[in-house]
């Protein structure tokens, strides 16, 4: 098993566990809320963690067949994994702080403070490029090594 595959599996297991823990948190919110509803970002953290766990497994499988150097394969796999983790962390923070129901509504709230709209946009662009770029490299590597070889 290559190093990129190991990182993908570690991320998958971690995100799965976070999904289960945030699921318990979500259940607690549903049970104790007068509206019987968990906070938006608690639900989002739960759902995203589970989705990213399985996405990490897919990235690992694509990395397995990568024809590229170990370094290129690591970058292509770990950049999306890192952004998955950062997204989950941001959802958990908003869930703990209960500071917003839409992190993109201006002003961009973070606790009692705000985040610059420019910073938010730059981060989202980098997230999109990093996730899509990394997955594209791994998918193209799979196509090259398994379908075009």
Coordinates of N, CA, C and O in Angstrom, one line a residue, residues 53-138:
X53 N -15.7 10.9 4.3 CA -15.1 9.6 4.6 C -15.1 8.7 3.4 O -14.1 8.1 3.0
X54 N -16.2 8.6 2.7 CA -16.3 7.8 1.5 C -15.6 8.4 0.3 O -14.9 7.6 -0.5
X55 N -15.6 9.7 0.2 CA -14.8 10.3 -0.8 C -13.3 10.0 -0.6 O -12.5 9.9 -1.6
X56 N -12.8 10.0 0.6 CA -11.4 9.7 0.9 C -11.1 8.3 0.5 O -10.0 8.0 0.0
X57 N -12.0 7.3 0.6 CA -11.8 6.0 0.2 C -11.6 5.9 -1.4 O -10.7 5.3 -1.9
X58 N -12.5 6.7 -2.1 CA -12.4 6.7 -3.5 C -11.0 7.3 -3.9 O -10.4 6.8 -4.8
X59 N -10.6 8.4 -3.3 CA -9.3 9.0 -3.6 C -8.2 8.0 -3.4 O -7.3 7.9 -4.2
X60 N -8.3 7.2 -2.3 CA -7.3 6.2 -2.0 C -7.2 5.1 -3.1 O -6.2 4.7 -3.5
X61 N -8.4 4.7 -3.6 CA -8.4 3.7 -4.7 C -7.9 4.3 -6.0 O -7.1 3.6 -6.7
X62 N -8.2 5.5 -6.3 CA -7.6 6.2 -7.4 C -6.0 6.3 -7.3 O -5.3 6.1 -8.2
X63 N -5.6 6.6 -6.1 CA -4.2 6.8 -5.8 C -3.4 5.4 -6.0 O -2.3 5.4 -6.4
X64 N -4.1 4.4 -5.7 CA -3.5 3.0 -5.8 C -3.0 2.8 -7.3 O -2.0 2.1 -7.5
X65 N -3.7 3.3 -8.2 CA -3.4 3.1 -9.6 C -2.7 4.2 -10.3 O -2.6 4.3 -11.5
X66 N -2.2 5.2 -9.5 CA -1.5 6.3 -10.1 C -0.2 6.0 -10.7 O 0.6 5.3 -10.1
X67 N 0.0 6.4 -11.9 CA 1.3 6.2 -12.6 C 2.3 7.2 -12.3 O 3.4 7.2 -12.7
X68 N 1.9 8.2 -11.5 CA 2.8 9.4 -11.2 C 3.7 9.0 -10.0 O 3.6 8.0 -9.3
X69 N 4.7 9.9 -9.8 CA 5.6 9.7 -8.7 C 4.8 9.7 -7.4 O 3.7 10.2 -7.3
X70 N 5.5 9.2 -6.3 CA 4.9 9.1 -5.0 C 4.6 10.6 -4.5 O 3.5 10.8 -3.9
X71 N 5.4 11.5 -4.8 CA 5.3 12.9 -4.4 C 4.0 13.5 -5.1 O 3.2 14.1 -4.4
X72 N 3.9 13.3 -6.4 CA 2.8 13.9 -7.1 C 1.5 13.2 -6.6 O 0.5 13.9 -6.4
X73 N 1.5 11.9 -6.4 CA 0.3 11.2 -6.0 C -0.1 11.7 -4.6 O -1.3 11.9 -4.3
X74 N 0.9 11.9 -3.7 CA 0.6 12.4 -2.4 C 0.0 13.7 -2.4 O -1.0 14.0 -1.7
X75 N 0.5 14.7 -3.2 CA -0.1 16.0 -3.3 C -1.5 15.9 -3.8 O -2.4 16.6 -3.3
X76 N -1.7 15.1 -4.9 CA -3.0 15.0 -5.5 C -4.0 14.5 -4.5 O -5.2 14.8 -4.5
X77 N -3.6 13.6 -3.6 CA -4.5 13.0 -2.7 C -4.7 13.8 -1.4 O -5.8 14.0 -0.9
X78 N -3.6 14.4 -0.9 CA -3.6 15.0 0.4 C -4.2 16.5 0.3 O -4.8 16.9 1.3
X79 N -4.1 17.1 -0.8 CA -4.7 18.5 -0.9 C -6.2 18.4 -0.7 O -6.8 19.1 0.2
X80 N -6.9 17.5 -1.4 CA -8.4 17.4 -1.1 C -8.7 16.9 0.3 O -9.6 17.4 0.9
X81 N -7.9 15.9 0.8 CA -8.1 15.5 2.2 C -8.0 16.6 3.2 O -8.8 16.7 4.1
X82 N -7.0 17.5 3.0 CA -6.9 18.6 3.9 C -8.1 19.6 3.8 O -8.6 20.0 4.8
X83 N -8.5 19.8 2.6 CA -9.7 20.7 2.5 C -11.0 20.0 3.0 O -11.8 20.7 3.6
X84 N -11.1 18.7 2.9 CA -12.2 18.0 3.5 C -12.2 18.3 5.0 O -13.2 18.6 5.6
X85 N -11.0 18.1 5.6 CA -10.8 18.3 7.0 C -11.1 19.7 7.5 O -11.8 20.0 8.5
X86 N -10.6 20.7 6.7 CA -10.9 22.1 7.0 C -12.4 22.4 7.0 O -12.9 23.2 7.8
X87 N -13.0 21.9 6.0 CA -14.5 22.1 5.9 C -15.2 21.6 7.1 O -16.0 22.3 7.7
X88 N -14.9 20.3 7.5 CA -15.5 19.7 8.7 C -15.2 20.6 9.9 O -16.1 20.9 10.7
X89 N -14.0 21.0 10.1 CA -13.6 21.8 11.3 C -14.4 23.1 11.3 O -14.9 23.5 12.3
X90 N -14.6 23.7 10.1 CA -15.4 25.0 10.1 C -16.8 24.7 10.5 O -17.4 25.5 11.2
X91 N -17.4 23.6 10.0 CA -18.8 23.3 10.4 C -18.9 23.0 11.9 O -19.9 23.5 12.5
X92 N -18.0 22.3 12.4 CA -18.0 22.0 13.9 C -17.9 23.3 14.7 O -18.6 23.5 15.6
X93 N -17.0 24.2 14.2 CA -16.8 25.5 14.9 C -18.1 26.3 14.9 O -18.6 26.8 15.9
X94 N -18.7 26.4 13.7 CA -20.0 27.1 13.7 C -21.1 26.4 14.5 O -22.0 27.0 15.1
X95 N -21.1 25.1 14.5 CA -22.0 24.3 15.3 C -21.8 24.6 16.8 O -22.8 24.7 17.6
X96 N -20.6 24.6 17.3 CA -20.3 24.9 18.7 C -20.7 26.3 19.0 O -21.4 26.6 20.1
X97 N -20.3 27.3 18.2 CA -20.6 28.7 18.5 C -22.0 29.1 18.2 O -22.4 30.1 18.7
X98 N -22.7 28.3 17.4 CA -24.1 28.7 17.0 C -24.1 30.1 16.5 O -25.0 30.9 16.9
X99 N -23.1 30.5 15.7 CA -23.0 31.9 15.3 C -23.7 32.3 14.0 O -23.8 33.4 13.7
X100 N -24.0 31.3 13.2 CA -24.6 31.5 11.9 C -25.4 30.3 11.5 O -25.1 29.2 11.9
X101 N -26.3 30.5 10.6 CA -27.0 29.4 9.9 C -26.6 29.4 8.4 O -27.1 28.6 7.6
X102 N -25.7 30.4 8.0 CA -25.2 30.5 6.6 C -23.9 31.2 6.7 O -23.9 32.4 6.8
X103 N -22.8 30.4 6.6 CA -21.5 31.0 6.7 C -21.1 32.0 5.5 O -20.2 32.7 5.6
X104 N -22.0 32.0 4.5 CA -21.7 32.8 3.3 C -22.5 34.1 3.4 O -22.4 35.0 2.5
X105 N -23.4 34.2 4.3 CA -24.2 35.4 4.5 C -23.3 36.5 5.1 O -22.5 36.3 6.0
X106 N -23.4 37.7 4.5 CA -22.5 38.8 5.0 C -23.3 39.5 6.1 O -24.5 39.7 6.0
X107 N -22.6 40.0 7.1 CA -21.2 39.8 7.3 C -20.9 38.3 7.7 O -21.7 37.7 8.4
X108 N -19.7 37.8 7.3 CA -19.3 36.4 7.5 C -19.0 36.3 9.0 O -17.9 36.8 9.4
X109 N -19.8 35.7 9.8 CA -19.6 35.6 11.2 C -18.7 34.4 11.6 O -18.7 33.4 11.0
X110 N -17.9 34.7 12.6 CA -17.1 33.7 13.3 C -17.1 34.1 14.8 O -16.4 35.0 15.2
X111 N -18.0 33.4 15.5 CA -18.2 33.8 16.9 C -18.7 35.2 17.0 O -19.7 35.5 16.3
X112 N -18.1 36.0 17.8 CA -18.6 37.4 17.9 C -17.9 38.3 16.9 O -18.3 39.5 16.7
X113 N -17.0 37.8 16.1 CA -16.2 38.5 15.1 C -16.8 38.2 13.7 O -17.8 37.6 13.5
X114 N -16.0 38.8 12.8 CA -16.4 38.6 11.4 C -15.1 38.2 10.6 O -14.0 38.5 11.0
X115 N -15.3 37.6 9.4 CA -14.3 37.3 8.5 C -14.4 38.1 7.3 O -15.6 38.3 6.8
X116 N -13.4 38.6 6.7 CA -13.4 39.4 5.5 C -14.0 38.6 4.3 O -13.7 37.4 4.1
X117 N -14.9 39.2 3.6 CA -15.5 38.6 2.4 C -14.5 38.1 1.4 O -14.6 37.1 0.8
X118 N -13.4 38.9 1.3 CA -12.4 38.5 0.3 C -11.7 37.3 0.8 O -11.4 36.4 0.0
X119 N -11.4 37.1 2.1 CA -10.8 35.9 2.6 C -11.7 34.7 2.4 O -11.2 33.6 2.0
X120 N -13.0 34.9 2.6 CA -13.9 33.8 2.4 C -13.9 33.4 1.0 O -13.9 32.2 0.7
X121 N -14.0 34.3 0.1 CA -14.0 34.0 -1.4 C -12.7 33.3 -1.8 O -12.7 32.3 -2.6
X122 N -11.6 33.8 -1.4 CA -10.3 33.2 -1.7 C -10.2 31.8 -1.2 O -9.7 30.9 -1.9
X123 N -10.6 31.6 0.0 CA -10.6 30.3 0.6 C -11.5 29.3 -0.2 O -11.0 28.2 -0.5
X124 N -12.6 29.7 -0.6 CA -13.6 28.9 -1.3 C -13.0 28.6 -2.7 O -13.2 27.5 -3.2
X125 N -12.4 29.6 -3.4 CA -11.8 29.3 -4.7 C -10.6 28.3 -4.5 O -10.5 27.4 -5.3
X126 N -9.8 28.5 -3.5 CA -8.7 27.5 -3.3 C -9.2 26.1 -3.0 O -8.6 25.1 -3.4
X127 N -10.3 26.1 -2.2 CA -10.9 24.8 -1.9 C -11.4 24.1 -3.1 O -11.1 22.9 -3.4
X128 N -12.1 24.8 -4.0 CA -12.6 24.2 -5.2 C -11.4 23.8 -6.1 O -11.5 22.6 -6.6
X129 N -10.4 24.6 -6.3 CA -9.3 24.2 -7.1 C -8.5 23.0 -6.5 O -8.2 22.1 -7.3
X130 N -8.3 23.0 -5.2 CA -7.6 22.0 -4.6 C -8.3 20.6 -4.6 O -7.7 19.6 -5.0
X131 N -9.6 20.6 -4.3 CA -10.4 19.4 -4.3 C -10.5 18.9 -5.7 O -10.3 17.7 -6.0
X132 N -11.0 19.7 -6.6 CA -11.2 19.3 -8.0 C -9.9 19.0 -8.7 O -9.8 18.0 -9.4
X133 N -8.9 19.8 -8.5 CA -7.6 19.5 -9.1 C -7.0 18.2 -8.6 O -6.5 17.4 -9.5
X134 N -7.0 18.0 -7.3 CA -6.4 16.7 -6.8 C -7.1 15.5 -7.3 O -6.5 14.5 -7.8
X135 N -8.5 15.5 -7.3 CA -9.3 14.4 -7.7 C -9.1 14.2 -9.3 O -9.0 13.1 -9.7
X136 N -8.9 15.3 -10.0 CA -8.7 15.2 -11.4 C -7.4 14.5 -11.8 O -7.3 13.7 -12.7
X137 N -6.4 14.9 -11.1 CA -5.0 14.3 -11.3 C -5.1 12.8 -11.0 O -4.6 12.0 -11.8
X138 N -5.7 12.4 -9.9 CA -5.8 11.0 -9.6 C -6.7 10.2 -10.6 O -6.4 9.1 -11.0

